[in-house]
């Protein structure tokens, strides 16, 4: 079957995957259908409830991109402090890294030649 | 040892020039000096290439009224010429960018022209 | 600049042009070629800019004309390359023909301009492109530093 | 047709050059005619690329000798070695050619409306076509010096295009960084080439590969070439220019810059697999490339999570995806000398990396086009100032979701198809690499969830209430990418069989590359 990208142990066929996915979706829909239908559009049921307080406007409700994953960055603060300090944005430092990579790989190759 | 060094003096000079060019690129923060560093780097490669084709006592590889004798290798000279042309284009472009950066930021310091970082 | 400088620059420009065109058209028999000759003429333009100021030169060297010359030079080059495609791209199809078709004798000889096949034509194309391109670049840089803009 | 295919490899490079110099002349007369000429020309080039790809895959390596009396005459009579510029097109080259052809066509279609209203559009199209010609030249040439020249063409035109919008300070700075980094990298490439020329008197890749001794100077040249091309493709720790440049360029240029980076990756692989081949210390060089790849994956993705600028976020994701390819190629290179390992998992790793190259160009291209569409409408790239755009820009949101899922390697999209090839083969080489890869993929998903969430979801912000969908040509350009992504995702087996396997076979088959050039001479 040409649709299979074989790779040693497993195979990957998106068509079979899609069929399986569709079957699972049908089953899920079946279970969902058996639930209780109480949802009505346009009533108080669908409005935002904030402990009776007045709901702020869209600008205030929006979670800003910079605030997403706050805890993740807080946990990895040390890693990020170190890694951001390396990204100086100065063009001279870019050349430094280039020369450093050249030097390190040259040393590695030299050691390999001397040892082997 | 010394004799080899003297015989290969142009090659040594090319490597020294390359070191100077990289030094400027690494340690000099002035944008115009960075352009100079690139030009020096380019010259070092040119010197290296031309030296490769040199034969002791060789003459220019032009047949017009050429005397008898060895000619130097013309291929590397063609390569050098191409590199010179490219270097002219690069430095013209880079200088115009430097002028524009100066217009926007009012500074020629590479430490100050970093709106983008992190 | 003073009147003396302007007059001398004016007179010298003729010689610069002649020498530049000589270097371009003799690129296949003597040292030189399209880029070198073009650079000579562009340096003449630099001389004029120094003498007359970039604002004055901007009026006589229009950007539109420069870009026309530059594009037609490049087009000449690539069309000559395309013309050989009956055999191979870049094929020197003019060898043996009447235009630049002579074959130089081997060994030491005084050189013949009427040789080289397509190479003089390509030199001409490159020369036109370099004249226009370098002049435009130098003029743009000069205008930049005096605070104006190329249109 | 046969003549056309015989000359197609040079026509693919020369036609964009011809149109590049025609556009200023036509553009003076009429803008519409210029746009039509550019699009028709690039479509013709794309057609030639596909015809050439079919021919190369069916009939083997295609050579073209410039200026000789016959295109296939690689070594002139009476000479012992090739002296002319020779184009040598094998499976990998046409694969890269297909990538460049698709992406350049999409970039031009997108530019039609995204660059509308900018001054100096004639120059824009000239530079764009020069860049396309340079990218084609880099992947088709069989000559090291020619490779350097085309590398410089792409660098110079690319830098001019990055800085094209002169009114923005940050794009000037991005262009400056790009040209400085490119100039240093390409000058060092030329130095390495001259080191090789000094020893062998050769510039042709095939002829050099036949003569390769792997002396000390060759090692120095190898180190310089690896570092320079790794810098051009944005491998960590030399990736910092990439996020600065990609984020500020006009997006139609950014998608081309991606293919130029891919062409640098191609050049690195050409040097590793063909030029040096089995003479290398394979394990060491392979591990150096794997190390750059692992660093790129990890640092790229962790930096991407942090970004609040949407194009910068995608640019760091590019660094991360390049890491996957480097790991695949590195594993392939490390086991090149070991036939059983190469057959059991080495070729699969290379196939995965090659397949990921085209997928990367497609989905990162789509994501950048979406980011450009947002910038076109609301005039900012800052995620902190976006929100609720999905209500009005429905197509754009859908395209972003598609690109994001493909990039994160979720089934059934094309990113998954290539990543699973890399995972499975790399697992047999070293399981730790696969574990890092899967972890990185998960964080990639988190990156795009963040971007999608803060840009498209939420209530409609009052200031963006009257934002409309982007113009039709921009939608068309994004649709081309999206359709190809879905096709590649649904039928990965066909794509792998048609273009990826021939490319893999060409990359590991050094002997036939040499024999095509050296032919008669044993």
Coordinates of C-alpha atoms in Angstrom, one line a residue, chain A:
Chain A
X1 CA 0.0 0.0 0.0
X2 CA 1.7 3.2 -1.1
X3 CA -0.2 5.4 1.4
X4 CA 1.9 4.1 4.2
X5 CA 5.1 5.9 5.2
X6 CA 6.8 2.9 6.8
X7 CA 9.6 3.7 9.3
X8 CA 11.0 0.5 10.8
X9 CA 8.7 -0.3 13.7
X10 CA 5.5 1.4 12.9
X11 CA 3.6 2.8 10.0
X12 CA 1.6 6.0 9.6
X13 CA -1.4 6.2 7.4
X14 CA -3.5 9.4 7.7
X15 CA -6.5 7.9 5.9
X16 CA -6.8 5.1 8.5
X17 CA -6.2 7.7 11.2
X18 CA -9.0 9.9 9.9
X19 CA -11.4 7.0 9.7
X20 CA -10.7 6.1 13.3
X21 CA -11.0 9.7 14.3
X22 CA -14.4 9.9 12.6
X23 CA -15.6 6.8 14.3
X24 CA -14.5 8.1 17.7
X25 CA -16.2 11.4 17.0
X26 CA -19.4 9.5 16.2
X27 CA -19.2 7.6 19.4
X28 CA -18.5 10.8 21.4
X29 CA -21.5 12.5 19.7
X30 CA -23.6 9.5 20.6
X31 CA -22.7 9.9 24.3
X32 CA -23.2 13.6 24.1
X33 CA -26.6 13.2 22.6
X34 CA -27.7 11.1 25.7
X35 CA -27.0 14.1 28.0
X36 CA -29.5 16.6 29.3
X37 CA -30.4 19.4 26.9
X38 CA -30.9 22.6 28.9
X39 CA -28.8 25.1 26.9
X40 CA -30.8 28.0 25.5
X41 CA -29.3 30.9 23.6
X42 CA -29.9 34.5 24.4
X43 CA -31.0 34.2 28.0
X44 CA -29.2 35.0 31.2
X45 CA -27.9 31.5 31.2
X46 CA -25.3 32.4 28.5
X47 CA -24.2 35.7 30.1
X48 CA -21.0 36.2 32.0
X49 CA -21.5 35.9 35.8
X50 CA -19.0 37.6 38.0
X51 CA -20.3 37.3 41.6
X52 CA -22.9 39.9 40.8
X53 CA -20.3 42.5 40.0
X54 CA -20.5 44.5 36.8
X55 CA -18.7 42.8 33.9
X56 CA -15.8 44.9 32.6
X57 CA -15.4 45.7 28.9
X58 CA -13.7 43.5 26.3
X59 CA -10.4 45.4 26.7
X60 CA -10.2 44.6 30.4
X61 CA -11.3 41.0 30.0
X62 CA -8.8 40.0 27.4
X63 CA -5.8 38.0 28.7
X64 CA -2.8 39.6 27.2
X65 CA -0.2 37.5 25.3
X66 CA 2.5 38.5 27.8
X67 CA 0.6 37.1 30.7
X68 CA 0.1 33.6 29.3
X69 CA 2.1 30.9 31.0
X70 CA 3.1 33.2 33.8
X71 CA 3.8 30.3 36.2
X72 CA 6.0 28.5 33.7
X73 CA 8.3 31.5 33.3
X74 CA 8.3 32.1 37.1
X75 CA 9.4 28.5 37.7
X76 CA 12.1 28.6 35.0
X77 CA 13.2 32.1 36.0
X78 CA 16.9 31.2 36.4
X79 CA 17.1 29.5 33.0
X80 CA 15.3 32.4 31.3
X81 CA 17.5 35.0 32.9
X82 CA 20.6 33.3 31.7
X83 CA 19.3 32.6 28.2
X84 CA 17.9 36.1 27.6
X85 CA 21.1 37.7 28.7
X86 CA 22.8 35.8 25.9
X87 CA 20.5 37.3 23.3
X88 CA 22.0 40.8 23.4
X89 CA 20.9 42.0 20.0
X90 CA 24.4 43.5 19.4
X91 CA 25.8 42.5 16.0
X92 CA 29.3 42.1 17.4
X93 CA 28.2 39.3 19.6
X94 CA 26.8 37.4 16.7
X95 CA 30.2 37.3 15.2
X96 CA 31.7 36.2 18.5
X97 CA 29.4 33.2 18.5
X98 CA 30.4 32.3 15.0
X99 CA 34.1 32.5 15.8
X100 CA 33.5 30.5 19.0
X101 CA 31.6 27.7 17.1
X102 CA 34.5 27.6 14.6
X103 CA 37.1 27.4 17.3
X104 CA 35.3 24.7 19.3
X105 CA 34.6 22.4 16.4
X106 CA 38.2 22.9 15.2
X107 CA 39.5 21.9 18.6
X108 CA 37.2 18.9 18.7
X109 CA 38.4 17.7 15.3
X110 CA 42.1 18.3 16.3
X111 CA 41.7 16.3 19.4
X112 CA 40.0 13.5 17.5
X113 CA 42.9 13.5 15.0
X114 CA 45.6 13.5 17.7
X115 CA 43.8 10.7 19.7
X116 CA 42.7 8.5 16.8

